[in-house]
Every structure is written in structure tokens, then in C-alpha cells.
mmCIF file of C-alpha atoms in Angstrom:
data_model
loop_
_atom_site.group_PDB
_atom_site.id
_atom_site.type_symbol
_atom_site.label_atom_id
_atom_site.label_comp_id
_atom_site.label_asym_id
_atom_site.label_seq_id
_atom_site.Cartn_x
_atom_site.Cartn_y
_atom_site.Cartn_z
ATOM 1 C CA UNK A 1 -160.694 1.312 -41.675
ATOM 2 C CA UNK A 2 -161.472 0.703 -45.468
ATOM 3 C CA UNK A 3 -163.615 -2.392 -45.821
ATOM 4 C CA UNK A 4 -161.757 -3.498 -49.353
ATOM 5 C CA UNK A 5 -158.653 -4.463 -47.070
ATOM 6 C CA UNK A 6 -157.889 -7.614 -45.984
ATOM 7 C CA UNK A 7 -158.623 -8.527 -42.807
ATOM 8 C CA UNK A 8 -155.300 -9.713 -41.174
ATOM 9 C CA UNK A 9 -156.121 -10.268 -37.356
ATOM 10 C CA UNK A 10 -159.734 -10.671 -36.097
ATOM 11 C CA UNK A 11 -159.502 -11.161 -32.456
ATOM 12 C CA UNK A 12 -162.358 -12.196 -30.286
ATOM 13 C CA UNK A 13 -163.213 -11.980 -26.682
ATOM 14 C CA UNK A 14 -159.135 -12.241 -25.603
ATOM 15 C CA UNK A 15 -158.079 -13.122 -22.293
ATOM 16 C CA UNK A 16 -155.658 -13.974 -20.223
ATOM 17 C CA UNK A 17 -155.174 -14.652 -16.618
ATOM 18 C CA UNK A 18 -151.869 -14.605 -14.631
ATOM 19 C CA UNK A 19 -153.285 -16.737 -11.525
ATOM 20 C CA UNK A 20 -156.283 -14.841 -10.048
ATOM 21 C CA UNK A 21 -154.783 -11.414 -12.134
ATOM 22 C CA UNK A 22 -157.049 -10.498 -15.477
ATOM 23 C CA UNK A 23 -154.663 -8.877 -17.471
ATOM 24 C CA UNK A 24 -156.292 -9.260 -20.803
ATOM 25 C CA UNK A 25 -160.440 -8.991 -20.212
ATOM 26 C CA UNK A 26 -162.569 -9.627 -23.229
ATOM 27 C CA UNK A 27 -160.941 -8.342 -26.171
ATOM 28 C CA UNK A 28 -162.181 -7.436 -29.161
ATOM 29 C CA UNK A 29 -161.171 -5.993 -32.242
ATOM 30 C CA UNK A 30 -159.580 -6.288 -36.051
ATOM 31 C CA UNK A 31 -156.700 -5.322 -37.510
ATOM 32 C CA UNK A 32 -156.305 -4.939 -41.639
ATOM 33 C CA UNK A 33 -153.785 -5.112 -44.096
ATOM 34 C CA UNK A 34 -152.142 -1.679 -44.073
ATOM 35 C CA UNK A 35 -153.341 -0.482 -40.775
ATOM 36 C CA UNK A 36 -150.997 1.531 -38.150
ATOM 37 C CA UNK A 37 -151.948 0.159 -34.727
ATOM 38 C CA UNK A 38 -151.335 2.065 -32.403
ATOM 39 C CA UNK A 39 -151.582 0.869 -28.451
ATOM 40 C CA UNK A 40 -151.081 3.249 -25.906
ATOM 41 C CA UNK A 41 -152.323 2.772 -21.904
ATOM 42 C CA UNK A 42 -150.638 2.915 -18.773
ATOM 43 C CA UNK A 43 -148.422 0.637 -17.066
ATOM 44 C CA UNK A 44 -149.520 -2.858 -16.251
ATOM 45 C CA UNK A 45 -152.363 -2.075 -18.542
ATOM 46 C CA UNK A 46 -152.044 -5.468 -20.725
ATOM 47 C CA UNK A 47 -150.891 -3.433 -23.662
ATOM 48 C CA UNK A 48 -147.727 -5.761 -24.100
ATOM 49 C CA UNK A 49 -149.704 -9.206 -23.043
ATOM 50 C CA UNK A 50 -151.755 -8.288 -26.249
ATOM 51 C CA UNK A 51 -149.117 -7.709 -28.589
ATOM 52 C CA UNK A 52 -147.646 -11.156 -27.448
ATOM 53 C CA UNK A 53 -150.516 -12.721 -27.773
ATOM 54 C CA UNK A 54 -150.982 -11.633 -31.242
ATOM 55 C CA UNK A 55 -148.207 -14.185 -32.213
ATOM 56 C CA UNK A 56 -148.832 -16.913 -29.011
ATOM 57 C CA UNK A 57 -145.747 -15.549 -27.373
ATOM 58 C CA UNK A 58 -148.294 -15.135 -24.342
ATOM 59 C CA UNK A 59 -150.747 -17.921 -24.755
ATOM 60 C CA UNK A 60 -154.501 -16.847 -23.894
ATOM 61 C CA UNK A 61 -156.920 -18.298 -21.702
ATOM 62 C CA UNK A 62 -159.726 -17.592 -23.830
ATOM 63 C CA UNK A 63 -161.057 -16.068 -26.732
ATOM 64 C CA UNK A 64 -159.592 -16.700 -30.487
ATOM 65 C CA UNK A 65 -157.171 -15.137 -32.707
ATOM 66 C CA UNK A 66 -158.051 -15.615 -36.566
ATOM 67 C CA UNK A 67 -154.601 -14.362 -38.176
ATOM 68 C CA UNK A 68 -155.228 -14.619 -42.099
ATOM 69 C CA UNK A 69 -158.545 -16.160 -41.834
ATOM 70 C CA UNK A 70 -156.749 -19.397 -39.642
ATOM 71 C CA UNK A 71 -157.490 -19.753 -35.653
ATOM 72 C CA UNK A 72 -154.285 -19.731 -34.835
ATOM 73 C CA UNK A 73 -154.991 -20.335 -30.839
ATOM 74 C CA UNK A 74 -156.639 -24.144 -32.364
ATOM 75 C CA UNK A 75 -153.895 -26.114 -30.466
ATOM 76 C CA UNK A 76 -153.764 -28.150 -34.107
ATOM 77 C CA UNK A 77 -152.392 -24.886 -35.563
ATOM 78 C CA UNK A 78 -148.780 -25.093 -36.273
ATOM 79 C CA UNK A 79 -148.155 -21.692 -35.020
ATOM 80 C CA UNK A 80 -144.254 -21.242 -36.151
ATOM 81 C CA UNK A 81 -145.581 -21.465 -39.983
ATOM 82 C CA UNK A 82 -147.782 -18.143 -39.184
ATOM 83 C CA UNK A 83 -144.847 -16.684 -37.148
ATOM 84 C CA UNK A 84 -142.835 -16.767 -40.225
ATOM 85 C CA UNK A 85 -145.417 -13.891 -41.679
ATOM 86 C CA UNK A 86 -145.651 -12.339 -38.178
ATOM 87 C CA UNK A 87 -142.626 -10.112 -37.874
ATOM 88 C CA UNK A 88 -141.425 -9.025 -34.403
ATOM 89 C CA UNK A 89 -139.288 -6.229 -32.942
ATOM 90 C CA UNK A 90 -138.480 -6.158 -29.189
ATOM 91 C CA UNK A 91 -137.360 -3.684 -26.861
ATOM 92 C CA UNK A 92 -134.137 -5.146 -26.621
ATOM 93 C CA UNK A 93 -133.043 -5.834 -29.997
ATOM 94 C CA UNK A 94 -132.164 -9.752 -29.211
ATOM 95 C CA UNK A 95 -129.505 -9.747 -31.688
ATOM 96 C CA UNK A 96 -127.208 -12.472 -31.765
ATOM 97 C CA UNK A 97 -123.960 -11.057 -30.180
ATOM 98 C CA UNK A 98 -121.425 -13.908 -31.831
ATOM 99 C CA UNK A 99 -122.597 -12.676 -34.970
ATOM 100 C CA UNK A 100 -122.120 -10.196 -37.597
ATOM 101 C CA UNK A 101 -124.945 -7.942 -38.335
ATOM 102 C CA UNK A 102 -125.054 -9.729 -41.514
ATOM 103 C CA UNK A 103 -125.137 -13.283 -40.082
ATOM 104 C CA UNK A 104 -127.962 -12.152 -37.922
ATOM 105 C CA UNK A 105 -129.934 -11.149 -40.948
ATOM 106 C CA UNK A 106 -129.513 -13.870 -43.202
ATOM 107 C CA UNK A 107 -130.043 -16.762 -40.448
ATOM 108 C CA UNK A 108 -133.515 -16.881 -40.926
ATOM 109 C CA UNK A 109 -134.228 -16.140 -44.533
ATOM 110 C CA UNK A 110 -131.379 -19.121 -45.057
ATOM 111 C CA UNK A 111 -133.012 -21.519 -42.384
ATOM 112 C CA UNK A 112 -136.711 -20.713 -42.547
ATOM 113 C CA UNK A 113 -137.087 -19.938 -46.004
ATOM 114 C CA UNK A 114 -134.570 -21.574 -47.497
ATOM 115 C CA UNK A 115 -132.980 -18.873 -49.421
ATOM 116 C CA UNK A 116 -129.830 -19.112 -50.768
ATOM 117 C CA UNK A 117 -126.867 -17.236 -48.847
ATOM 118 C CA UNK A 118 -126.397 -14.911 -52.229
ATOM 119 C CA UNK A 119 -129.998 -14.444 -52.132
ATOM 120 C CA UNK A 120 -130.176 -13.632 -48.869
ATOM 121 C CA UNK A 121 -127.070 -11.348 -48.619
ATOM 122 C CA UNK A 122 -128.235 -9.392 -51.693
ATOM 123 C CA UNK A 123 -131.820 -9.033 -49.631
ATOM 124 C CA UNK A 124 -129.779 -8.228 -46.009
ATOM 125 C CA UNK A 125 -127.273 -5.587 -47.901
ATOM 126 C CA UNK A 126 -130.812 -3.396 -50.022
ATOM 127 C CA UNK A 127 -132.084 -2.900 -46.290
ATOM 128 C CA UNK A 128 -128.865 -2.181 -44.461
ATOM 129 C CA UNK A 129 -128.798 0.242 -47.012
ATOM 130 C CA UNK A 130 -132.146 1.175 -46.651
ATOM 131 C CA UNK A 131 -131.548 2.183 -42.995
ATOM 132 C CA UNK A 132 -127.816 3.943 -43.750
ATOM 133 C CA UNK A 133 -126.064 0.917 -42.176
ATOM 134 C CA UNK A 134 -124.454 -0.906 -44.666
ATOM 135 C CA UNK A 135 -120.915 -0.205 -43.344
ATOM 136 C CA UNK A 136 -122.279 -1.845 -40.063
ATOM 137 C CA UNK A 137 -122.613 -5.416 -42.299
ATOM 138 C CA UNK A 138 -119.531 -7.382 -40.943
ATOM 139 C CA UNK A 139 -119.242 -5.549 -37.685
ATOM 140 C CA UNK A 140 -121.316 -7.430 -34.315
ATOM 141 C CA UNK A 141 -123.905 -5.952 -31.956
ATOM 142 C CA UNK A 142 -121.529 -4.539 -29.400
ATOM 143 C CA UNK A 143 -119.694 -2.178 -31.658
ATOM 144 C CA UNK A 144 -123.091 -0.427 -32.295
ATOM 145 C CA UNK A 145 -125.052 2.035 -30.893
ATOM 146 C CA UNK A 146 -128.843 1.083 -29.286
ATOM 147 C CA UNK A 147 -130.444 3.118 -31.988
ATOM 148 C CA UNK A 148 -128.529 1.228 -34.781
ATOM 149 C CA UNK A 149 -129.061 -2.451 -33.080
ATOM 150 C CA UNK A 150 -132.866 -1.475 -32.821
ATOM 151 C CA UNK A 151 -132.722 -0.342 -36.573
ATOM 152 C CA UNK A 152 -130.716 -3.446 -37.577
ATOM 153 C CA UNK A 153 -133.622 -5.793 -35.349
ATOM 154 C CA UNK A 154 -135.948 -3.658 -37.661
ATOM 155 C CA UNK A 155 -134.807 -4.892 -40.731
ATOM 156 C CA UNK A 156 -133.842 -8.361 -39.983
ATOM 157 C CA UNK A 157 -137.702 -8.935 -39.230
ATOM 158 C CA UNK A 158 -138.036 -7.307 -43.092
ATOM 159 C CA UNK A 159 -135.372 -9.980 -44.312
ATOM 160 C CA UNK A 160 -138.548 -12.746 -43.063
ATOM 161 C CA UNK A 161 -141.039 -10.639 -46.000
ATOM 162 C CA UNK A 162 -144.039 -10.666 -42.946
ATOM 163 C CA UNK A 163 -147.495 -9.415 -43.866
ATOM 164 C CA UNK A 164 -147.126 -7.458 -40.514
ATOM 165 C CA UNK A 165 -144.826 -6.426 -37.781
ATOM 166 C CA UNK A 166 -145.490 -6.076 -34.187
ATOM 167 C CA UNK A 167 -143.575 -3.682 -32.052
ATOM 168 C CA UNK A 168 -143.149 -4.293 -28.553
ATOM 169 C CA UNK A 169 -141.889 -0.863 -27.370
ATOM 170 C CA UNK A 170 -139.542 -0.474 -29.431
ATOM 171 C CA UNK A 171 -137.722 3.055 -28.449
ATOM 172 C CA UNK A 172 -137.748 2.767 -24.429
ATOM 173 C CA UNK A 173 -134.616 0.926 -24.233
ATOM 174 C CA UNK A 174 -133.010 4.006 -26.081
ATOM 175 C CA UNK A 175 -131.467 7.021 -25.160
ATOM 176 C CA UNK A 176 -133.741 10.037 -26.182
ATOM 177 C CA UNK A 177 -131.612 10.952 -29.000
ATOM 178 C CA UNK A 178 -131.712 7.933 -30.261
ATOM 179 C CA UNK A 179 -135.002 7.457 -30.712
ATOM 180 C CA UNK A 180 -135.796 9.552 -33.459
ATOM 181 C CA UNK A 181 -133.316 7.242 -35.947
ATOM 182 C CA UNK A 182 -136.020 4.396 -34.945
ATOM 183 C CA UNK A 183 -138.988 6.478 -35.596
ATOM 184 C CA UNK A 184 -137.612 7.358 -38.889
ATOM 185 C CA UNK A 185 -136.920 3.966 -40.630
ATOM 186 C CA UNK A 186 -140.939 3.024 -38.972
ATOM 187 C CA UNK A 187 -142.531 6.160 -40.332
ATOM 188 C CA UNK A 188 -140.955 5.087 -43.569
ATOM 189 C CA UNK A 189 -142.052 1.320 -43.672
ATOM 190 C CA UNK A 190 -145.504 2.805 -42.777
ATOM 191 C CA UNK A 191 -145.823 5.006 -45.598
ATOM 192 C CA UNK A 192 -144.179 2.266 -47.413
ATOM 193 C CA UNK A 193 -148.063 -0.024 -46.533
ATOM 194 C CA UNK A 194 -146.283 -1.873 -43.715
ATOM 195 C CA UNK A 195 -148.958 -3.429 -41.651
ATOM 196 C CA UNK A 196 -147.497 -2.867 -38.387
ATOM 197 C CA UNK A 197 -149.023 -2.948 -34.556
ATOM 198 C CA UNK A 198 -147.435 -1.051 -32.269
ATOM 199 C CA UNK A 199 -146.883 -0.455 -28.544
ATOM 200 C CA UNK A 200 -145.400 2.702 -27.393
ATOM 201 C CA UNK A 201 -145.143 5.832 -25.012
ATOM 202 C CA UNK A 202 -144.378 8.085 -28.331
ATOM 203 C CA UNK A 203 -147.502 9.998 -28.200
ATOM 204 C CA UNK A 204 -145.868 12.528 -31.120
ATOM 205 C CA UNK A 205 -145.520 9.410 -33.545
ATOM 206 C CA UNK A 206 -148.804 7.598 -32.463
ATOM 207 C CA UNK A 207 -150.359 10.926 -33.514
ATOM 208 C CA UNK A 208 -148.654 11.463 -37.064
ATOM 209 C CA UNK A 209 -147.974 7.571 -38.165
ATOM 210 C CA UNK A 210 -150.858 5.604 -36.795
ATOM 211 C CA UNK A 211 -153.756 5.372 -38.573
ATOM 212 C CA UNK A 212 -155.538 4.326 -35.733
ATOM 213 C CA UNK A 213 -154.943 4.384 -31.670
ATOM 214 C CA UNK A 214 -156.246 2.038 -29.094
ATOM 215 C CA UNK A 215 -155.756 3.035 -25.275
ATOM 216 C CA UNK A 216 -155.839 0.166 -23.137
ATOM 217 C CA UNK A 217 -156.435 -0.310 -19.624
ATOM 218 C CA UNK A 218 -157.216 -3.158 -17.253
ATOM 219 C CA UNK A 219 -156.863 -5.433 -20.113
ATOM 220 C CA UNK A 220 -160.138 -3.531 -21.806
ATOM 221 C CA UNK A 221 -159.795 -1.835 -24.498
ATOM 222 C CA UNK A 222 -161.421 1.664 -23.279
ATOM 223 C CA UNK A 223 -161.236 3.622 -26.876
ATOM 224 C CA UNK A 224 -160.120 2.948 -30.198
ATOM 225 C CA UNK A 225 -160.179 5.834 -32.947
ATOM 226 C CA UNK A 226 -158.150 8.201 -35.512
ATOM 227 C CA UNK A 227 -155.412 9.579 -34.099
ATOM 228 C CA UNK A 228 -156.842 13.002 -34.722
ATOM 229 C CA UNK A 229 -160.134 11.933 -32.455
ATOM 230 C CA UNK A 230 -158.195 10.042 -30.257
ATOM 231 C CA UNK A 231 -155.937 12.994 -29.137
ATOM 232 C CA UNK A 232 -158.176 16.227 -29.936
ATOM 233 C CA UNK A 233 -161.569 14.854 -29.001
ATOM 234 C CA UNK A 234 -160.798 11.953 -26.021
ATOM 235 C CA UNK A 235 -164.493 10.401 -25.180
ATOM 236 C CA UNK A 236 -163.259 7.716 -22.398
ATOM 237 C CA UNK A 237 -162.962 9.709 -18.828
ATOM 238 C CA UNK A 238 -159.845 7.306 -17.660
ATOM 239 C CA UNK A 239 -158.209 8.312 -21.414
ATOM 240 C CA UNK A 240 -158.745 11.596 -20.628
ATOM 241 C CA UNK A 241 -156.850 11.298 -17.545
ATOM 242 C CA UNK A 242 -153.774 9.473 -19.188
ATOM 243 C CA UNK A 243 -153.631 11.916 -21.798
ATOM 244 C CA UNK A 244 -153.041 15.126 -19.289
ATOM 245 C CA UNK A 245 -150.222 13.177 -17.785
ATOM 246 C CA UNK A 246 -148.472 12.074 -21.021
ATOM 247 C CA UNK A 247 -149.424 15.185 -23.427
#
């Protein structure tokens, strides 16, 4: 991680506690402008709890969040002004099925931001385009495929202009040959600077994209490093482990 970045996340002793269950236990780490994060762990392993957290869709129980220098877990924080910057793609799409693919783009920019609806169409059509999907503009979530909705849910987050996206498994919902169309359009916003966080079972992508992998497990993070370490030269016993199942 280059030092001259800026600092976009600092997170600090995380946790969170479903009852007597520690799914998140003492977190730690930063995440800078630019940066591929790449989270990888087992099931159950509080990999998605920490994604969520990162934008107070799961609230913790402790520990801070500085997002842009701001502690956004202070209860004074308005939180939906930061989520505006915090982009977010889920594993199933959550389009807006009464809609038009174009409708479901421009609804935010128009709301949130208060863009214009030529402003925000013109914005909407450059990344449908982006993605090979323009045709798909007036046509509504059921008449596409699951790799094109996820594609589309890609880009509307891009229509918000966020400093960062976070990726909550974003190919599992998909068949497998529809998950390389996904991979595509992120391997492209990555090279493109996109500060993006991201959890996933694609081992081949985690390797080539990310410019860094965590692997966590009972809510710890058990060993961060450059995809090249991470995969070729595993430290963490338990990492070693996951890897011979999933390699």
C-alpha cells in the first residue's frame, strides 16, 4: 500500500456480536484510495458482516469506522450522506422490477444528487454503453439475463460517482458462464483506479485484480498480503488449509 494515497477506511478494533455469537472479533485494518480488497474465508467466517459494516448496513458493537477521515459509527453521523460516496453491489442485483433499466439508473442521481433527468440519462446511457448494454435501456429486469442485471446493478452504483464500491459476492448468484461478463466490467473499473472492496469465492480474479487479499476467519482477520504472497507463499496454517480446498 503506497503511503501518498488517501486513506479511505481506517477501521479499528471491529466487532460485532449476534447474541452470545462473535462474528466480527477485533478488527483491524485500512483501506486506501485505489486499493483492490480482496476478502476471501470460509463460510460463516464474518467476511460479509464486514463488508456491511463498512457502510452500517450491519451496525457494530464495538470498535470505529473512520470513512474519509469522519467516524462514521458516532451515532451523530448522518450516515446516508457518506452512503452516497459508498457504492454497493449485492448478490442479488436488487433492481427495481417496475422499472426500466434506465429508470433504475437515474433514480438516484435525480433524487440524491439532484441531477437533472438529461443529465442523468446522458450519465446512465455512457455506462450502459460502457458495459455493451445500451439496447437493454428501456427494457425491465426480467427480460435480462443474471449476468446483465448484475452488470446493470454495477453501473447504477457508478451513476452515484462513489469514492469506492463494495461488493458483496457479487458472481454466486450467477450461472458459471455468466460470471466472467461480471468479472470483466470489475477488472475494468479496477484498472480504471476504482477503489473497490470485495467479497468473493473467485480465487482466479482475487489473484489477478486485487491488489491486496485478506482471508478471514472467525471474524479475525488471519492474513492480509499481495495476492502473489497470499496465494504462492500462505504463512497462516488455517489459510493454508482453505487454500487446498478452494485452489
Amino acid at each position: 500500500m503506497s503511503d501518498n494515497k488517501q486513506i479511505l477506511f481506517e477501521i479499528k478494533d471491529l466487532c460485532k456480536d449476534f447474541g452470545k455469537v462473535k462474528v466480527l472479533d477485533h478488527i483491524s485494518t485500512t483501506i486506501s484510495q485505489g486499493e483492490v480488497v480482496v476478502i476471501v474465508g470460509p463460510s460463516g467466517s464474518g467476511k460479509s458482516t464486514f463488508l456491511r459494516s463498512l457502510n452500517l448496513l450491519e451496525v457494530p458493537t464495538g470498535g470505529s469506522i473512520l470513512f474519509e477521515g469522519l467516524d462514521i459509527t458516532d451515532p451523530k453521523c448522518d450516515i446516508n450522506k457518506h452512503r452516497q460516496k459508498i457504492g454497493m453491489v449485492f448478490q442479488h442485483f436488487n433492481l427495481f422490477p417496475h422499472k426500466t433499466i434506465l429508470e433504475n439508473m437515474t433514480l438516484a442521481p435525480m433524487k440524491v444528487l439532484k441531477k437533472s433527468k438529461d443529465e442523468a440519462e446522458k450519465q446512465a446511457m455512457e455506462l450502459l454503453k460502457r458495459v455493451g448494454l445500451e439496447e437493454k435501456a428501456n427494457a425491465y429486469p426480467a427480460q435480462l439475463s443474471g449476468g446483465q442485471k448484475q452488470r446493470i446493478a454495477i453501473v447504477r452504483s457508478l451513476c452515484m460517482n462513489p469514492d469506492v464500491i463494495l461488493f458483496d459476492e457479487p458472481t454466486s448468484a450467477l450461472d458459471p458462464e455468466m460470471v466472467g461478463e461480471v468479472l470483466n466490467v470489475m477488472s475494468d473499473l479496477a484498472k480504471g483506479g476504482m477503489t473497490m472492496v470485495i467479497v468473493t469465492h473467485e480465487m482466479g480474479f482475487a489473484k489477478e485484480v486485487g491488489t491486496r487479499v485478506l482471508f478471514i476467519d472467525e471474524g479475525q482477520i488471519k492474513e492480509e498480503n499481495t495476492p502473489q504472497e497470499f496465494f504462492d507463499h500462505p504463512q497462516n496454517e488455517r489459510l493454508k488449509e482453505f487454500l487446498s480446498k478452494v485452489l
